Tab-separated table of C-alpha atoms in Angstrom:
chain	number	residue	atom	x	y	z
A	18	MET	CA	96.415	88.853	-118.351
A	19	SER	CA	98.729	89.487	-121.269
A	20	GLY	CA	100.401	87.226	-123.393
A	21	GLY	CA	104.364	87.670	-122.371
A	22	ALA	CA	107.309	87.248	-124.288
A	23	ASN	CA	108.539	83.666	-125.842
A	24	PRO	CA	110.903	82.364	-123.148
A	25	THR	CA	114.301	80.471	-124.489
A	26	PRO	CA	112.679	77.558	-125.847
A	27	ALA	CA	114.543	74.112	-124.778
A	28	ASN	CA	114.198	70.757	-126.470
A	29	PRO	CA	112.555	68.612	-124.234
A	30	GLU	CA	114.828	65.730	-125.680
A	31	GLN	CA	117.296	67.327	-123.522
A	32	GLU	CA	117.485	65.878	-120.218
A	33	GLY	CA	118.153	68.043	-117.134
A	34	ASP	CA	119.647	66.666	-114.248
A	35	TRP	CA	117.190	65.635	-110.882
A	36	PRO	CA	119.133	65.573	-107.489
A	37	ARG	CA	118.453	62.094	-106.346
A	38	ILE	CA	116.367	60.975	-109.398
A	39	GLY	CA	119.173	61.854	-112.015
A	40	SER	CA	117.973	62.155	-115.546
A	41	VAL	CA	114.627	63.621	-116.706
A	42	CYS	CA	112.893	63.879	-120.405
A	43	ARG	CA	111.260	66.906	-119.885
A	44	LEU	CA	107.723	66.195	-121.788
A	45	GLY	CA	106.467	62.396	-119.453
A	46	LEU	CA	104.074	60.318	-119.592
A	47	ALA	CA	100.754	60.103	-117.064
A	48	THR	CA	97.758	58.699	-116.770
A	49	ARG	CA	94.406	59.467	-115.278
A	50	GLY	CA	91.250	57.535	-113.684
A	51	ASN	CA	89.247	58.718	-117.661
A	52	THR	CA	92.260	57.975	-119.593
A	53	SER	CA	93.641	54.028	-121.582
A	54	LEU	CA	96.981	53.784	-122.592
A	55	GLU	CA	97.980	49.866	-123.317
A	56	PRO	CA	101.180	48.963	-122.338
A	57	GLU	CA	101.588	48.515	-125.913
A	58	ASP	CA	101.693	52.247	-125.705
A	59	VAL	CA	103.977	52.718	-122.854
A	60	GLU	CA	106.810	50.794	-124.090
A	61	ARG	CA	106.315	52.951	-127.232
A	62	ALA	CA	106.859	56.341	-125.393
A	63	VAL	CA	109.552	55.238	-123.394
A	64	ASP	CA	111.724	53.941	-126.499
A	65	SER	CA	110.628	56.985	-127.436
A	66	GLY	CA	112.279	58.565	-124.812
A	67	ILE	CA	109.452	60.011	-122.554
A	68	ASN	CA	111.695	58.333	-119.283
A	69	TYR	CA	109.050	60.103	-116.689
A	70	LEU	CA	105.772	58.190	-115.442
A	71	ASN	CA	103.336	59.929	-113.067
A	72	TRP	CA	100.799	57.109	-111.943
A	73	CYS	CA	97.759	57.270	-111.360
A	74	ARG	CA	97.004	54.483	-109.224
A	75	HIS	CA	94.768	53.586	-110.754
A	76	ALA	CA	95.223	49.866	-112.433
A	77	ASP	CA	96.263	50.649	-115.814
A	78	GLY	CA	98.663	50.128	-118.200
A	79	LEU	CA	101.028	51.984	-116.746
A	80	GLN	CA	100.812	50.061	-114.018
A	81	GLN	CA	100.964	46.948	-115.843
A	82	TRP	CA	104.087	47.771	-117.838
A	83	VAL	CA	105.839	48.749	-115.107
A	84	ARG	CA	104.819	45.515	-113.304
A	85	HIS	CA	106.754	43.550	-116.066
A	86	CYS	CA	108.973	46.055	-117.447
A	87	GLY	CA	111.591	44.345	-116.036
A	88	ALA	CA	115.623	46.157	-116.432
A	89	ARG	CA	114.067	48.491	-117.761
A	90	ARG	CA	112.701	49.510	-114.424
A	91	SER	CA	116.483	51.766	-114.862
A	92	ASP	CA	115.584	52.964	-117.226
A	93	VAL	CA	112.057	55.636	-116.076
A	94	ARG	CA	111.892	57.276	-113.521
A	95	LEU	CA	108.539	56.669	-111.764
A	96	ALA	CA	106.822	58.959	-110.088
A	97	VAL	CA	102.895	58.535	-107.785
A	98	GLN	CA	100.322	60.454	-106.603
A	99	PHE	CA	100.895	60.401	-102.991
A	100	PHE	CA	97.011	60.500	-100.547
A	101	ALA	CA	97.722	59.513	-97.185
A	102	ARG	CA	98.002	62.245	-94.262
A	103	SER	CA	98.807	60.435	-90.812
A	104	ALA	CA	102.149	58.434	-90.639
A	105	GLU	CA	99.223	55.474	-90.157
A	106	GLU	CA	98.033	56.810	-93.520
A	107	ALA	CA	101.145	56.615	-95.594
A	108	ARG	CA	102.563	52.646	-94.461
A	109	ILE	CA	99.475	51.500	-95.928
A	110	GLU	CA	99.675	53.160	-99.165
A	111	LEU	CA	102.995	53.384	-100.003
A	112	SER	CA	103.227	49.346	-98.595
A	113	GLY	CA	100.670	49.389	-101.459
A	114	CYS	CA	102.345	51.222	-104.794
A	115	LEU	CA	105.076	48.986	-104.592
A	116	ASP	CA	103.063	45.822	-104.524
A	117	ASP	CA	101.092	47.458	-107.056
A	118	LEU	CA	103.869	47.877	-108.711
A	119	ALA	CA	105.707	45.536	-108.327
A	120	THR	CA	108.365	47.527	-107.607
A	121	ASP	CA	111.125	47.671	-104.241
A	122	TYR	CA	111.003	51.144	-104.654
A	123	LEU	CA	109.711	55.033	-105.939
A	124	ASP	CA	111.343	58.126	-107.554
A	125	VAL	CA	109.118	60.568	-106.818
A	126	VAL	CA	106.280	60.724	-104.056
A	127	THR	CA	104.112	63.231	-104.437
A	128	TYR	CA	101.724	64.305	-101.441
A	129	TYR	CA	98.159	65.188	-104.046
A	130	TYR	CA	95.974	68.032	-104.095
A	131	VAL	CA	97.451	69.768	-100.749
A	132	GLU	CA	94.789	73.312	-100.915
A	133	SER	CA	95.442	73.791	-97.401
A	134	GLU	CA	97.973	75.048	-94.790
A	135	PRO	CA	95.790	73.346	-92.174
A	136	GLU	CA	96.400	69.693	-94.807
A	137	TRP	CA	100.421	71.018	-94.885
A	138	GLN	CA	100.735	70.574	-91.275
A	139	GLN	CA	98.708	67.384	-90.637
A	140	ILE	CA	101.312	66.064	-93.308
A	141	ILE	CA	104.454	67.587	-91.592
A	142	LEU	CA	103.329	67.445	-88.080
A	143	PRO	CA	104.301	64.361	-85.928
A	144	GLY	CA	101.768	61.475	-86.586
A	145	GLY	CA	102.722	62.726	-90.450
A	146	ALA	CA	102.601	61.251	-93.788
A	147	ALA	CA	105.703	62.981	-94.050
A	148	GLU	CA	106.522	60.877	-90.403
A	149	VAL	CA	107.134	57.719	-92.748
A	150	VAL	CA	107.048	59.567	-96.575
A	151	GLU	CA	110.811	61.252	-95.652
A	152	ALA	CA	112.265	57.934	-93.271
A	153	ALA	CA	111.363	55.652	-95.978
A	154	ARG	CA	113.598	58.731	-98.123
A	155	LYS	CA	116.286	57.739	-96.078
A	156	ASP	CA	115.785	53.980	-96.400
A	157	GLY	CA	115.925	54.909	-100.480
A	158	VAL	CA	112.103	53.164	-100.783
A	159	VAL	CA	111.472	57.026	-101.901
A	160	ARG	CA	114.162	58.469	-103.926
A	161	SER	CA	112.305	62.086	-103.848
A	162	VAL	CA	109.346	63.790	-102.961
A	163	GLY	CA	106.897	66.182	-103.380
A	164	LEU	CA	103.683	68.399	-103.960
A	165	THR	CA	100.940	68.928	-105.926
A	166	SER	CA	98.801	71.883	-104.888
A	167	HIS	CA	96.514	74.521	-106.898
A	168	GLN	CA	97.448	77.032	-104.152
A	169	ARG	CA	100.477	78.047	-106.103
A	170	GLY	CA	101.103	81.059	-103.365
A	171	LEU	CA	101.103	78.810	-99.926
A	172	ALA	CA	103.074	75.730	-102.432
A	173	ALA	CA	105.736	78.395	-103.411
A	174	ASN	CA	105.918	78.793	-99.082
A	175	TRP	CA	105.614	75.125	-98.313
A	176	ALA	CA	108.910	74.484	-101.466
A	177	ARG	CA	111.040	76.688	-99.263
A	178	SER	CA	110.224	74.334	-95.930
A	179	GLY	CA	112.992	72.507	-97.188
A	180	ARG	CA	110.947	69.408	-96.946
A	181	LEU	CA	110.443	69.429	-100.842
A	182	ASP	CA	112.421	67.823	-103.370
A	183	CYS	CA	109.702	68.497	-106.058
A	184	LEU	CA	106.714	71.164	-107.276
A	185	MET	CA	103.621	70.029	-109.207
A	186	THR	CA	101.377	72.779	-110.640
A	187	ARG	CA	99.112	73.976	-112.993
A	188	TYR	CA	101.274	75.882	-115.919
A	189	ASN	CA	99.155	76.051	-119.349
A	190	ALA	CA	98.669	79.381	-121.992
A	191	ALA	CA	95.479	80.278	-119.731
A	192	HIS	CA	96.529	79.881	-116.305
A	193	ARG	CA	99.939	82.070	-116.128
A	194	GLY	CA	99.775	83.005	-112.534
A	195	ALA	CA	103.275	80.609	-111.900
A	196	GLU	CA	104.940	82.928	-114.176
A	197	ARG	CA	104.992	84.674	-110.579
A	198	GLU	CA	103.952	83.112	-107.619
A	199	VAL	CA	105.948	79.814	-108.383
A	200	PHE	CA	108.413	80.188	-110.266
A	201	PRO	CA	110.451	82.160	-109.323
A	202	VAL	CA	111.133	80.103	-105.347
A	203	THR	CA	111.186	77.346	-107.504
A	204	GLU	CA	114.283	78.505	-110.297
A	205	GLY	CA	115.302	80.158	-107.026
A	206	LEU	CA	115.610	76.848	-104.759
A	207	SER	CA	116.740	74.864	-108.625
A	208	LEU	CA	114.047	72.830	-107.550
A	209	PRO	CA	112.103	70.479	-109.994
A	210	THR	CA	108.856	72.379	-111.154
A	211	ILE	CA	106.632	69.779	-112.507
A	212	ALA	CA	103.444	71.530	-114.927
A	213	PHE	CA	100.159	70.035	-115.366
A	214	THR	CA	97.001	70.544	-116.957
A	215	CYS	CA	98.800	71.735	-119.521
A	216	LEU	CA	95.533	72.032	-122.132
A	217	ARG	CA	92.690	73.510	-119.209
A	218	TRP	CA	91.079	70.476	-118.885
A	219	GLY	CA	90.815	71.084	-123.037
A	220	GLU	CA	89.909	74.097	-123.437
A	221	LEU	CA	92.835	75.075	-124.862
A	222	LEU	CA	91.611	72.909	-127.623
A	223	ARG	CA	88.172	75.113	-128.465
A	224	PRO	CA	87.709	77.836	-130.163
A	225	THR	CA	85.585	80.622	-128.346
A	226	PRO	CA	83.704	83.386	-128.601
A	227	ALA	CA	86.040	86.730	-128.492
A	228	ASP	CA	88.224	85.458	-131.843
A	229	PRO	CA	89.903	87.065	-134.462
A	230	PRO	CA	88.388	85.795	-137.750
A	231	GLY	CA	90.278	82.945	-139.625
A	232	PHE	CA	92.604	82.324	-136.415
A	233	VAL	CA	92.132	77.873	-136.112
A	234	ALA	CA	92.181	76.593	-132.348
A	235	PRO	CA	95.464	75.066	-131.143
A	236	GLN	CA	96.148	71.351	-130.908
A	237	ALA	CA	97.667	69.885	-128.446
A	238	VAL	CA	101.301	69.192	-129.144
A	239	ASP	CA	101.131	72.872	-129.486
A	240	CYS	CA	99.791	73.385	-126.349
A	241	TYR	CA	102.224	71.248	-124.769
A	242	ARG	CA	105.166	72.865	-127.311
A	243	TRP	CA	104.011	76.767	-125.825
A	244	VAL	CA	104.717	75.014	-121.871
A	245	LEU	CA	107.925	73.470	-122.621
A	246	CYS	CA	109.120	76.768	-123.925
A	247	GLN	CA	109.377	77.720	-120.445
A	248	PRO	CA	112.028	76.806	-118.522
A	249	ALA	CA	111.269	76.643	-115.974
A	250	VAL	CA	109.669	74.382	-115.927
A	251	THR	CA	111.969	70.579	-115.534
A	252	ILE	CA	108.585	68.377	-117.083
A	253	ALA	CA	105.215	69.241	-118.461
A	254	LEU	CA	102.872	66.583	-118.501
A	255	ALA	CA	100.423	64.667	-121.215
A	256	ALA	CA	98.141	62.651	-120.744
A	257	PRO	CA	96.626	61.101	-123.712
A	258	ASN	CA	93.821	59.345	-123.817
A	259	GLY	CA	94.784	56.255	-126.280
A	260	ALA	CA	97.514	54.843	-129.216
A	261	ARG	CA	96.338	57.716	-131.432
A	262	GLU	CA	96.714	60.752	-128.992
A	263	LEU	CA	100.712	59.666	-128.031
A	264	ASP	CA	101.243	59.538	-131.117
A	265	GLU	CA	100.324	63.242	-132.035
A	266	LEU	CA	102.598	63.379	-128.730
A	267	LEU	CA	105.382	62.046	-129.292
A	268	THR	CA	105.591	63.944	-132.470
A	269	LEU	CA	107.161	66.781	-129.990
A	270	LEU	CA	110.936	65.296	-130.121
A	271	ASP	CA	110.704	63.769	-133.631
A	272	PRO	CA	111.933	66.582	-134.061
A	273	TRP	CA	111.208	69.042	-131.597
A	274	GLN	CA	110.844	72.604	-132.582
A	275	GLY	CA	109.992	75.559	-130.285
A	276	MET	CA	107.657	78.232	-130.925
A	277	SER	CA	108.264	81.328	-133.292
A	278	ASP	CA	107.906	84.652	-130.864
A	279	VAL	CA	104.810	85.304	-133.259
A	280	GLU	CA	103.027	81.639	-132.715
A	281	TYR	CA	103.613	81.963	-129.621
A	282	GLN	CA	101.901	85.269	-128.337
A	283	ASP	CA	98.666	83.441	-130.769
A	284	LEU	CA	98.463	80.809	-128.338
A	285	SER	CA	98.859	82.868	-124.457
A	286	GLU	CA	96.348	85.962	-126.445
A	287	HIS	CA	94.209	82.550	-127.152
A	288	GLY	CA	95.262	81.419	-123.190
A	289	ASP	CA	93.502	85.030	-122.226
A	290	ARG	CA	90.660	84.168	-124.204
A	291	VAL	CA	89.916	81.108	-122.547
A	292	TYR	CA	90.530	82.652	-119.128
A	293	ARG	CA	87.441	85.116	-120.248
A	294	HIS	CA	85.111	83.260	-121.664
A	295	ALA	CA	85.983	78.661	-119.978
A	296	GLY	CA	85.464	80.118	-116.587
A	297	GLY	CA	86.428	78.416	-113.177
A	298	PHE	CA	90.315	78.241	-111.662
A	299	PRO	CA	92.309	81.842	-111.060
């Protein structure tokens, strides 16, 4: 992989228009089963301008905040990871998501980790989950339908189907294949694109055996800043673990600063080294 030039930096506070759900801050907040945020942490993030919340379906502080946010529900764009593949599963899961979050609509339902063509066909064929999800989109219960996948080429083809309103793909300084396989398609379709795994499971924050003398591994905010310099990325998802990591993340917004060409190149080259030495996943 090569370092590449620094794309035109884009301010994450500049909200992009997303058909069906409106404006979104380019820095999004996610939770995972192994991270912890309290409701007051989520409140602080929303107060700071973050309005895209991706819920992992675990009982956590993000869920609690949404359940009790009252009139602020309209201030945020709420995305959920959706595991159903059949229509029967989708009916049960959609009802459960609405109940768990005490909301009468979801901004984004994302078919989660679709990794093969047979799996996609199961979703879209009669009796598949799309039958329920797309009907809910027509009724306004679901406002936008997306898909998460590690399979970039397949995901790009599915994006062309016209059945998706957004695509969620892995993208970071060590994994830049989306620049070739995904972004040309999503940009051509004006399809919002969400980047996840921006830290490469934390490997980008660690040194490698091939680092040049004096090299200092980047901080998490540097890695998110690198992703946000890519204008094809609509949202960079971050999943901070606790108040301290959230506070570090929020420094990206106050004030926003892009990367110099040298900074961008240095982190890209570090990504190349991580790609070579950390192992796993193209």
